[in-house]
Amino acid sequence: MAITLLFEPKAGADLQYDSVMKDMKDQGIWPPEGMTYHVASGAGADFKVFEVWESEQHAQKFGALLKPILQKHKIELSREPRPQPVKNTFKGKSL
């Protein structure tokens, strides 16, 4: 079952985002298997990352690889993301 995750890191994580992405690509773990959508938005205390995964198992497997990278960059989450089942998806028309 597809799930969503909302990551709410503490202020300053947006400044480390590019470095985290680079580390994941360098380690060959980005893009991860099972992730269907990733959006990073906002800045400072409003920075968030939203993801859609094919399954919670895919997200957990990737999370185990991501955690040491976040620790390396001293990124802390305000709270642990809670998997939520996908109820519906919709893609709007392009202009």
mmCIF file with all atom_site columns, C-alpha atoms in Angstrom:
data_model
loop_
_atom_site.group_PDB
_atom_site.id
_atom_site.type_symbol
_atom_site.label_atom_id
_atom_site.label_alt_id
_atom_site.label_comp_id
_atom_site.label_asym_id
_atom_site.label_entity_id
_atom_site.label_seq_id
_atom_site.pdbx_PDB_ins_code
_atom_site.Cartn_x
_atom_site.Cartn_y
_atom_site.Cartn_z
_atom_site.occupancy
_atom_site.B_iso_or_equiv
_atom_site.pdbx_formal_charge
_atom_site.auth_seq_id
_atom_site.auth_comp_id
_atom_site.auth_asym_id
_atom_site.auth_atom_id
_atom_site.pdbx_PDB_model_num
ATOM 1  C CA . MET A 1 1  ? 0.000  0.000  0.000   1.00 0.00 ? 1  MET A CA 1
ATOM 2  C CA . ALA A 1 2  ? 1.355  3.429  -0.958  1.00 0.00 ? 2  ALA A CA 1
ATOM 3  C CA . ILE A 1 3  ? 2.160  5.826  1.868   1.00 0.00 ? 3  ILE A CA 1
ATOM 4  C CA . THR A 1 4  ? 3.148  9.441  2.379   1.00 0.00 ? 4  THR A CA 1
ATOM 5  C CA . LEU A 1 5  ? 5.756  10.833 4.751   1.00 0.00 ? 5  LEU A CA 1
ATOM 6  C CA . LEU A 1 6  ? 6.159  14.435 5.876   1.00 0.00 ? 6  LEU A CA 1
ATOM 7  C CA . PHE A 1 7  ? 9.577  15.350 7.263   1.00 0.00 ? 7  PHE A CA 1
ATOM 8  C CA . GLU A 1 8  ? 9.717  18.444 9.456   1.00 0.00 ? 8  GLU A CA 1
ATOM 9  C CA . PRO A 1 9  ? 13.360 19.129 10.283  1.00 0.00 ? 9  PRO A CA 1
ATOM 10 C CA . LYS A 1 10 ? 14.476 21.760 12.740  1.00 0.00 ? 10 LYS A CA 1
ATOM 11 C CA . ALA A 1 11 ? 15.506 25.173 11.388  1.00 0.00 ? 11 ALA A CA 1
ATOM 12 C CA . GLY A 1 12 ? 18.653 25.201 9.281   1.00 0.00 ? 12 GLY A CA 1
ATOM 13 C CA . ALA A 1 13 ? 18.113 21.891 7.486   1.00 0.00 ? 13 ALA A CA 1
ATOM 14 C CA . ASP A 1 14 ? 17.349 23.741 4.253   1.00 0.00 ? 14 ASP A CA 1
ATOM 15 C CA . LEU A 1 15 ? 20.940 24.987 4.231   1.00 0.00 ? 15 LEU A CA 1
ATOM 16 C CA . GLN A 1 16 ? 22.191 21.372 4.327   1.00 0.00 ? 16 GLN A CA 1
ATOM 17 C CA . TYR A 1 17 ? 19.725 19.953 1.768   1.00 0.00 ? 17 TYR A CA 1
ATOM 18 C CA . ASP A 1 18 ? 22.052 20.154 -1.241  1.00 0.00 ? 18 ASP A CA 1
ATOM 19 C CA . SER A 1 19 ? 24.893 18.536 0.716   1.00 0.00 ? 19 SER A CA 1
ATOM 20 C CA . VAL A 1 20 ? 22.634 15.691 1.841   1.00 0.00 ? 20 VAL A CA 1
ATOM 21 C CA . MET A 1 21 ? 21.433 15.149 -1.735  1.00 0.00 ? 21 MET A CA 1
ATOM 22 C CA . LYS A 1 22 ? 25.047 15.084 -2.966  1.00 0.00 ? 22 LYS A CA 1
ATOM 23 C CA . ASP A 1 23 ? 26.043 12.514 -0.328  1.00 0.00 ? 23 ASP A CA 1
ATOM 24 C CA . MET A 1 24 ? 23.103 10.270 -1.243  1.00 0.00 ? 24 MET A CA 1
ATOM 25 C CA . LYS A 1 25 ? 23.948 10.461 -4.953  1.00 0.00 ? 25 LYS A CA 1
ATOM 26 C CA . ASP A 1 26 ? 27.648 9.836  -4.253  1.00 0.00 ? 26 ASP A CA 1
ATOM 27 C CA . GLN A 1 27 ? 26.733 6.737  -2.209  1.00 0.00 ? 27 GLN A CA 1
ATOM 28 C CA . GLY A 1 28 ? 24.461 5.490  -4.981  1.00 0.00 ? 28 GLY A CA 1
ATOM 29 C CA . ILE A 1 29 ? 21.310 5.488  -2.845  1.00 0.00 ? 29 ILE A CA 1
ATOM 30 C CA . TRP A 1 30 ? 19.486 8.301  -4.677  1.00 0.00 ? 30 TRP A CA 1
ATOM 31 C CA . PRO A 1 31 ? 16.927 8.014  -6.122  1.00 0.00 ? 31 PRO A CA 1
ATOM 32 C CA . PRO A 1 32 ? 15.811 5.169  -3.860  1.00 0.00 ? 32 PRO A CA 1
ATOM 33 C CA . GLU A 1 33 ? 13.803 2.164  -4.969  1.00 0.00 ? 33 GLU A CA 1
ATOM 34 C CA . GLY A 1 34 ? 10.116 2.543  -4.150  1.00 0.00 ? 34 GLY A CA 1
ATOM 35 C CA . MET A 1 35 ? 9.968  6.331  -3.887  1.00 0.00 ? 35 MET A CA 1
ATOM 36 C CA . THR A 1 36 ? 7.510  7.762  -6.373  1.00 0.00 ? 36 THR A CA 1
ATOM 37 C CA . TYR A 1 37 ? 7.530  11.454 -5.424  1.00 0.00 ? 37 TYR A CA 1
ATOM 38 C CA . HIS A 1 38 ? 9.778  13.836 -3.465  1.00 0.00 ? 38 HIS A CA 1
ATOM 39 C CA . VAL A 1 39 ? 9.195  17.525 -2.805  1.00 0.00 ? 39 VAL A CA 1
ATOM 40 C CA . ALA A 1 40 ? 11.366 19.827 -0.689  1.00 0.00 ? 40 ALA A CA 1
ATOM 41 C CA . SER A 1 41 ? 9.957  23.287 -0.024  1.00 0.00 ? 41 SER A CA 1
ATOM 42 C CA . GLY A 1 42 ? 10.181 26.267 2.281   1.00 0.00 ? 42 GLY A CA 1
ATOM 43 C CA . ALA A 1 43 ? 13.125 27.777 4.111   1.00 0.00 ? 43 ALA A CA 1
ATOM 44 C CA . GLY A 1 44 ? 14.353 28.082 7.671   1.00 0.00 ? 44 GLY A CA 1
ATOM 45 C CA . ALA A 1 45 ? 11.803 26.830 10.195  1.00 0.00 ? 45 ALA A CA 1
ATOM 46 C CA . ASP A 1 46 ? 9.288  26.341 7.347   1.00 0.00 ? 46 ASP A CA 1
ATOM 47 C CA . PHE A 1 47 ? 11.454 23.850 5.408   1.00 0.00 ? 47 PHE A CA 1
ATOM 48 C CA . LYS A 1 48 ? 9.650  20.526 4.818   1.00 0.00 ? 48 LYS A CA 1
ATOM 49 C CA . VAL A 1 49 ? 10.146 17.395 2.730   1.00 0.00 ? 49 VAL A CA 1
ATOM 50 C CA . PHE A 1 50 ? 7.144  15.433 1.466   1.00 0.00 ? 50 PHE A CA 1
ATOM 51 C CA . GLU A 1 51 ? 7.461  11.983 -0.071  1.00 0.00 ? 51 GLU A CA 1
ATOM 52 C CA . VAL A 1 52 ? 5.241  9.300  -1.574  1.00 0.00 ? 52 VAL A CA 1
ATOM 53 C CA . TRP A 1 53 ? 6.395  5.685  -1.359  1.00 0.00 ? 53 TRP A CA 1
ATOM 54 C CA . GLU A 1 54 ? 5.143  2.463  -2.929  1.00 0.00 ? 54 GLU A CA 1
ATOM 55 C CA . SER A 1 55 ? 5.182  0.874  0.538   1.00 0.00 ? 55 SER A CA 1
ATOM 56 C CA . GLU A 1 56 ? 6.208  1.503  4.122   1.00 0.00 ? 56 GLU A CA 1
ATOM 57 C CA . GLN A 1 57 ? 8.843  -1.231 3.748   1.00 0.00 ? 57 GLN A CA 1
ATOM 58 C CA . HIS A 1 58 ? 10.557 0.706  0.946   1.00 0.00 ? 58 HIS A CA 1
ATOM 59 C CA . ALA A 1 59 ? 10.569 3.860  3.066   1.00 0.00 ? 59 ALA A CA 1
ATOM 60 C CA . GLN A 1 60 ? 11.974 2.034  6.101   1.00 0.00 ? 60 GLN A CA 1
ATOM 61 C CA . LYS A 1 61 ? 14.760 0.449  4.054   1.00 0.00 ? 61 LYS A CA 1
ATOM 62 C CA . PHE A 1 62 ? 15.797 3.838  2.693   1.00 0.00 ? 62 PHE A CA 1
ATOM 63 C CA . GLY A 1 63 ? 15.416 5.480  6.113   1.00 0.00 ? 63 GLY A CA 1
ATOM 64 C CA . ALA A 1 64 ? 18.086 3.162  7.520   1.00 0.00 ? 64 ALA A CA 1
ATOM 65 C CA . LEU A 1 65 ? 20.491 4.416  4.827   1.00 0.00 ? 65 LEU A CA 1
ATOM 66 C CA . LEU A 1 66 ? 19.477 8.062  5.212   1.00 0.00 ? 66 LEU A CA 1
ATOM 67 C CA . LYS A 1 67 ? 19.781 8.304  9.002   1.00 0.00 ? 67 LYS A CA 1
ATOM 68 C CA . PRO A 1 68 ? 23.626 8.290  9.158   1.00 0.00 ? 68 PRO A CA 1
ATOM 69 C CA . ILE A 1 69 ? 23.742 10.981 6.459   1.00 0.00 ? 69 ILE A CA 1
ATOM 70 C CA . LEU A 1 70 ? 21.357 13.205 8.404   1.00 0.00 ? 70 LEU A CA 1
ATOM 71 C CA . GLN A 1 71 ? 23.448 12.645 11.529  1.00 0.00 ? 71 GLN A CA 1
ATOM 72 C CA . LYS A 1 72 ? 26.634 13.555 9.633   1.00 0.00 ? 72 LYS A CA 1
ATOM 73 C CA . HIS A 1 73 ? 25.043 16.877 8.642   1.00 0.00 ? 73 HIS A CA 1
ATOM 74 C CA . LYS A 1 74 ? 23.589 17.370 12.148  1.00 0.00 ? 74 LYS A CA 1
ATOM 75 C CA . ILE A 1 75 ? 20.016 17.471 10.851  1.00 0.00 ? 75 ILE A CA 1
ATOM 76 C CA . GLU A 1 76 ? 17.395 16.802 13.500  1.00 0.00 ? 76 GLU A CA 1
ATOM 77 C CA . LEU A 1 77 ? 13.693 16.284 12.924  1.00 0.00 ? 77 LEU A CA 1
ATOM 78 C CA . SER A 1 78 ? 11.099 18.157 14.964  1.00 0.00 ? 78 SER A CA 1
ATOM 79 C CA . ARG A 1 79 ? 9.262  14.811 15.154  1.00 0.00 ? 79 ARG A CA 1
ATOM 80 C CA . GLU A 1 80 ? 9.484  11.433 13.507  1.00 0.00 ? 80 GLU A CA 1
ATOM 81 C CA . PRO A 1 81 ? 7.485  11.231 10.281  1.00 0.00 ? 81 PRO A CA 1
ATOM 82 C CA . ARG A 1 82 ? 4.345  9.125  10.567  1.00 0.00 ? 82 ARG A CA 1
ATOM 83 C CA . PRO A 1 83 ? 3.453  6.990  7.552   1.00 0.00 ? 83 PRO A CA 1
ATOM 84 C CA . GLN A 1 84 ? -0.014 7.794  6.228   1.00 0.00 ? 84 GLN A CA 1
ATOM 85 C CA . PRO A 1 85 ? -1.856 5.653  3.673   1.00 0.00 ? 85 PRO A CA 1
ATOM 86 C CA . VAL A 1 86 ? -2.466 7.294  0.303   1.00 0.00 ? 86 VAL A CA 1
ATOM 87 C CA . LYS A 1 87 ? -6.187 7.862  -0.163  1.00 0.00 ? 87 LYS A CA 1
ATOM 88 C CA . ASN A 1 88 ? -6.163 9.540  -3.582  1.00 0.00 ? 88 ASN A CA 1
ATOM 89 C CA . THR A 1 89 ? -3.863 11.160 -6.104  1.00 0.00 ? 89 THR A CA 1
ATOM 90 C CA . PHE A 1 90 ? -4.603 13.731 -8.785  1.00 0.00 ? 90 PHE A CA 1
ATOM 91 C CA . LYS A 1 91 ? -2.445 15.390 -11.384 1.00 0.00 ? 91 LYS A CA 1
ATOM 92 C CA . GLY A 1 92 ? -3.684 18.698 -12.739 1.00 0.00 ? 92 GLY A CA 1
ATOM 93 C CA . LYS A 1 93 ? -3.450 19.858 -16.326 1.00 0.00 ? 93 LYS A CA 1
ATOM 94 C CA . SER A 1 94 ? -0.328 21.654 -17.461 1.00 0.00 ? 94 SER A CA 1
ATOM 95 C CA . LEU A 1 95 ? -0.739 25.134 -18.902 1.00 0.00 ? 95 LEU A CA 1
#
